[in-house]
């Protein structure tokens, strides 16, 4: 079994989910007392959030590069970046790294295409929905990506940062997300990507009339399958 390098803390609420899902997957596949070989590096999200808000993406990339190299030094065979938004700096994270990054955008695109979905709605932070780094990665796999309008993007982003990263889950916020999902479907989305690792704390498959693609679970399962040698790294369009 390869050693999975989890780069988390963004937020730690979702990193807990990664650790749980990775080990549940290993137990399901191997049975018995098996659990995953993992190394975890958890950053201080307060520092990363300040970099995000200030547009200091080069600084954020340098910080995650240092963390990834620490995972490599600790024996990780590959890196799993436990956040969608920070894949904006994936290229900076990989600079000088001797082990691969299991890119979340690639694992998500593979799952969407395997389900026969082409036109996909995307929920995430304002950065993920509004900037091209994630949408372009999905589009490079041949997907047609829809995002909510500006008002719905602000609503989705606010709930993530004001509630979910703090572990706060409100029924009224779930209803608000259901409304956003319904409007994406009305716009033609054949499925919806839960493209922020905290979103799965709030909504699930039952909250959407079309198939959903929970990136945390998909990423964790892909990490285990690669660690066990049952799959190769997903195709990268770049």
Steps between C-alpha positions, in 0.01 A plus 500: 500500500634842404516766771235767445615854577199701615552877482212634704380758747304701242284454701573230756127421501530357149842345569333282762268377225795416278666295773175316578414430136851381413504251785144382438593433139805295601292301748236433235753386241740304721281409797618384838708745701640685201534878496677745272867594506474878529705804587307816585626857479237744624554872439357791698199602293498852646827575321380344175166686516682833538705417191182412309322820602804710414558337163842376618483178303875477443553506877232235546659285232840529667350400835331193352819412313688495830227283651504259206877465523463427871258220412750365249778511762271315742462212255187583300488342155254758363313809615126546546417870537188493719334810356353601166579871515872463560538298180528851355867476603551134408782587262684691772443217746661253259812709431807292585286225653621145440163331549176549303192700594168317465311793348147532629372651175614194305340249739175698492494526121559126470201427723273742314590353162463143628142590599427615146448862603624778273344825621591536865413758765776609737464612862799615701663803653477828314855439380419156361179607329609842383859446386603287203757266659250228599240550229771491233641176642159338473439648157831359379350157569215583262243613757263795462511677838218718638534720810228682695430868438682764704243511779497125545881486487516751784248298702685171450836661586368675811353181644829317447716762672259624767355162596638178357872557562403556864297178513168686503224324304165678478174362356425837339836492323423153368176636359687791343742261332210290373366813333836570334518140377147519360588815306809333353283211386251743348793652309581160350736329743482120467689454826654711776855498637529569871827678430599603850606245757269652763185493285453129569449589866180681396343327199498156346354310207152531646515880465526497120264380226801408284813292576749661737877467508642546851863590442625411848375143474608462137849630579541281809387188317730573206790547742442158654461329164828650383671415829389138466615484138156424359500816285755736352499875542203651314559651158626858515394726213805725540 
